[in-house]
Structures are given as structure tokens and as C-alpha cells.
């Protein structure tokens, strides 16, 4: 039986992945948890991004990104396909950023978009 290797629909930069691993270690995130990425209704532009640690559920797809399990609800794929998650650690901004080619418009905060 062959194992299907699927490519994640998003990319996470090395800097963001390092920060995720750092947070997982600092906050003692359980080993069976992964990084959930998705969307939810709300925000200034109609939809906002989800980013947090969670256990996979039945409707989820999982992907391995350099040792971090990426968890995503199958229904969210069309909203985040091709998105890049990065991490900024500068004087003016610190946090995760989302570069989403599916977004028709975004708001000033960068965490809300319309599709």
C-alpha cells in the first residue's frame, strides 16, 4: 500500500516555521496537536484568517511541513490556495502575515480579506 504524499495548498516561510516551532516548545503544545490554518467569517473585509494549535478533526486534511503538522478544513482550501504565511519581527510590526493571491481585497490590519 503506497502512502499518498500531498503538497500543502499554502507555503510557510522558514522564518514563520521557526517561530511556530519556537511557540510549540515554549507553550508546551502537545505532540498530537498541529498548526491549524483556515478562515472564518468576520473582520473588516468579510473574512479573517485562523491560525492556532489544534487536533485534527474528521473533516480536516493534514500535511507535513518540515516536522510541523499543518491542519486545514477541506472547505477552506479554496480561500487559501497559494497563500504564503510569513513572520515579521521588526520595530514597527511583529507577528504572522498572510499573502493570499485569492483575496480580492484586504484591510489595513492584514488579517481580514474578501474573496
PDB file of N, CA, C and O in Angstrom, residues 19-21 23-24 27 29-30 33-36 51-55 68-69 71 96:
ATOM      1  N   UNK A  19       9.298  30.202  14.006  1.00  0.00           N
ATOM      2  CA  UNK A  19       8.511  30.822  15.076  1.00  0.00           C
ATOM      3  C   UNK A  19       7.436  29.863  15.585  1.00  0.00           C
ATOM      4  O   UNK A  19       7.196  29.775  16.786  1.00  0.00           O
ATOM      5  N   UNK A  20       6.792  29.125  14.681  1.00  0.00           N
ATOM      6  CA  UNK A  20       5.785  28.137  15.079  1.00  0.00           C
ATOM      7  C   UNK A  20       6.422  27.081  15.976  1.00  0.00           C
ATOM      8  O   UNK A  20       5.889  26.747  17.042  1.00  0.00           O
ATOM      9  N   UNK A  21       7.585  26.570  15.575  1.00  0.00           N
ATOM     10  CA  UNK A  21       8.282  25.548  16.380  1.00  0.00           C
ATOM     11  C   UNK A  21       8.687  26.110  17.738  1.00  0.00           C
ATOM     12  O   UNK A  21       8.582  25.440  18.756  1.00  0.00           O
ATOM     13  N   UNK A  23       7.161  28.572  19.402  1.00  0.00           N
ATOM     14  CA  UNK A  23       5.945  28.716  20.213  1.00  0.00           C
ATOM     15  C   UNK A  23       5.518  27.350  20.756  1.00  0.00           C
ATOM     16  O   UNK A  23       5.147  27.225  21.923  1.00  0.00           O
ATOM     17  N   UNK A  24       5.587  26.326  19.909  1.00  0.00           N
ATOM     18  CA  UNK A  24       5.186  24.984  20.334  1.00  0.00           C
ATOM     19  C   UNK A  24       6.038  24.505  21.513  1.00  0.00           C
ATOM     20  O   UNK A  24       5.530  23.895  22.453  1.00  0.00           O
ATOM     21  N   UNK A  27       5.335  26.972  24.761  1.00  0.00           N
ATOM     22  CA  UNK A  27       3.990  26.824  25.334  1.00  0.00           C
ATOM     23  C   UNK A  27       3.637  25.363  25.628  1.00  0.00           C
ATOM     24  O   UNK A  27       2.498  25.072  25.993  1.00  0.00           O
ATOM     25  N   UNK A  29       3.043  22.816  23.675  1.00  0.00           N
ATOM     26  CA  UNK A  29       1.924  22.331  22.869  1.00  0.00           C
ATOM     27  C   UNK A  29       2.056  20.814  22.745  1.00  0.00           C
ATOM     28  O   UNK A  29       3.118  20.313  22.403  1.00  0.00           O
ATOM     29  N   UNK A  30       0.988  20.058  23.047  1.00  0.00           N
ATOM     30  CA  UNK A  30       1.055  18.591  22.978  1.00  0.00           C
ATOM     31  C   UNK A  30       1.488  18.087  21.600  1.00  0.00           C
ATOM     32  O   UNK A  30       1.167  18.712  20.574  1.00  0.00           O
ATOM     33  N   UNK A  33      -0.916  17.735  18.572  1.00  0.00           N
ATOM     34  CA  UNK A  33      -1.502  18.949  18.015  1.00  0.00           C
ATOM     35  C   UNK A  33      -0.695  19.390  16.800  1.00  0.00           C
ATOM     36  O   UNK A  33       0.489  19.111  16.692  1.00  0.00           O
ATOM     37  N   UNK A  34      -1.359  20.116  15.917  1.00  0.00           N
ATOM     38  CA  UNK A  34      -0.693  20.690  14.762  1.00  0.00           C
ATOM     39  C   UNK A  34      -1.093  22.145  14.618  1.00  0.00           C
ATOM     40  O   UNK A  34      -1.856  22.681  15.425  1.00  0.00           O
ATOM     41  N   UNK A  35      -0.611  22.770  13.563  1.00  0.00           N
ATOM     42  CA  UNK A  35      -0.922  24.175  13.286  1.00  0.00           C
ATOM     43  C   UNK A  35      -2.145  24.238  12.383  1.00  0.00           C
ATOM     44  O   UNK A  35      -2.104  23.780  11.245  1.00  0.00           O
ATOM     45  N   UNK A  36      -3.242  24.763  12.918  1.00  0.00           N
ATOM     46  CA  UNK A  36      -4.475  24.897  12.133  1.00  0.00           C
ATOM     47  C   UNK A  36      -4.462  26.235  11.411  1.00  0.00           C
ATOM     48  O   UNK A  36      -4.266  27.284  12.008  1.00  0.00           O
ATOM     49  N   UNK A  51      -5.379  30.949  12.767  1.00  0.00           N
ATOM     50  CA  UNK A  51      -4.039  30.410  12.931  1.00  0.00           C
ATOM     51  C   UNK A  51      -3.895  30.036  14.400  1.00  0.00           C
ATOM     52  O   UNK A  51      -3.977  30.890  15.269  1.00  0.00           O
ATOM     53  N   UNK A  52      -3.736  28.754  14.675  1.00  0.00           N
ATOM     54  CA  UNK A  52      -3.631  28.316  16.061  1.00  0.00           C
ATOM     55  C   UNK A  52      -3.307  26.837  16.132  1.00  0.00           C
ATOM     56  O   UNK A  52      -3.193  26.163  15.116  1.00  0.00           O
ATOM     57  N   UNK A  53      -3.182  26.323  17.333  1.00  0.00           N
ATOM     58  CA  UNK A  53      -2.837  24.920  17.534  1.00  0.00           C
ATOM     59  C   UNK A  53      -4.091  24.135  17.883  1.00  0.00           C
ATOM     60  O   UNK A  53      -4.923  24.588  18.662  1.00  0.00           O
ATOM     61  N   UNK A  54      -4.215  22.945  17.285  1.00  0.00           N
ATOM     62  CA  UNK A  54      -5.430  22.155  17.437  1.00  0.00           C
ATOM     63  C   UNK A  54      -5.132  20.705  17.071  1.00  0.00           C
ATOM     64  O   UNK A  54      -4.094  20.406  16.470  1.00  0.00           O
ATOM     65  N   UNK A  55      -6.078  19.823  17.421  1.00  0.00           N
ATOM     66  CA  UNK A  55      -6.013  18.424  16.997  1.00  0.00           C
ATOM     67  C   UNK A  55      -6.789  18.288  15.689  1.00  0.00           C
ATOM     68  O   UNK A  55      -7.798  18.965  15.500  1.00  0.00           O
ATOM     69  N   UNK A  68       6.298  20.017  11.136  1.00  0.00           N
ATOM     70  CA  UNK A  68       5.110  20.623  11.740  1.00  0.00           C
ATOM     71  C   UNK A  68       3.904  20.109  10.963  1.00  0.00           C
ATOM     72  O   UNK A  68       3.874  20.175   9.737  1.00  0.00           O
ATOM     73  N   UNK A  69       2.899  19.593  11.676  1.00  0.00           N
ATOM     74  CA  UNK A  69       1.682  19.133  11.021  1.00  0.00           C
ATOM     75  C   UNK A  69       0.782  20.330  10.757  1.00  0.00           C
ATOM     76  O   UNK A  69       0.428  21.064  11.676  1.00  0.00           O
ATOM     77  N   UNK A  71      -2.826  21.588   9.690  1.00  0.00           N
ATOM     78  CA  UNK A  71      -4.206  21.098   9.710  1.00  0.00           C
ATOM     79  C   UNK A  71      -5.094  22.136   9.033  1.00  0.00           C
ATOM     80  O   UNK A  71      -4.988  23.326   9.324  1.00  0.00           O
ATOM     81  N   UNK A  96       2.578  37.195  12.542  1.00  0.00           N
ATOM     82  CA  UNK A  96       2.418  36.448  11.305  1.00  0.00           C
ATOM     83  C   UNK A  96       1.700  37.305  10.276  1.00  0.00           C
ATOM     84  O   UNK A  96       0.801  38.071  10.610  1.00  0.00           O
TER      85      UNK A  96
END
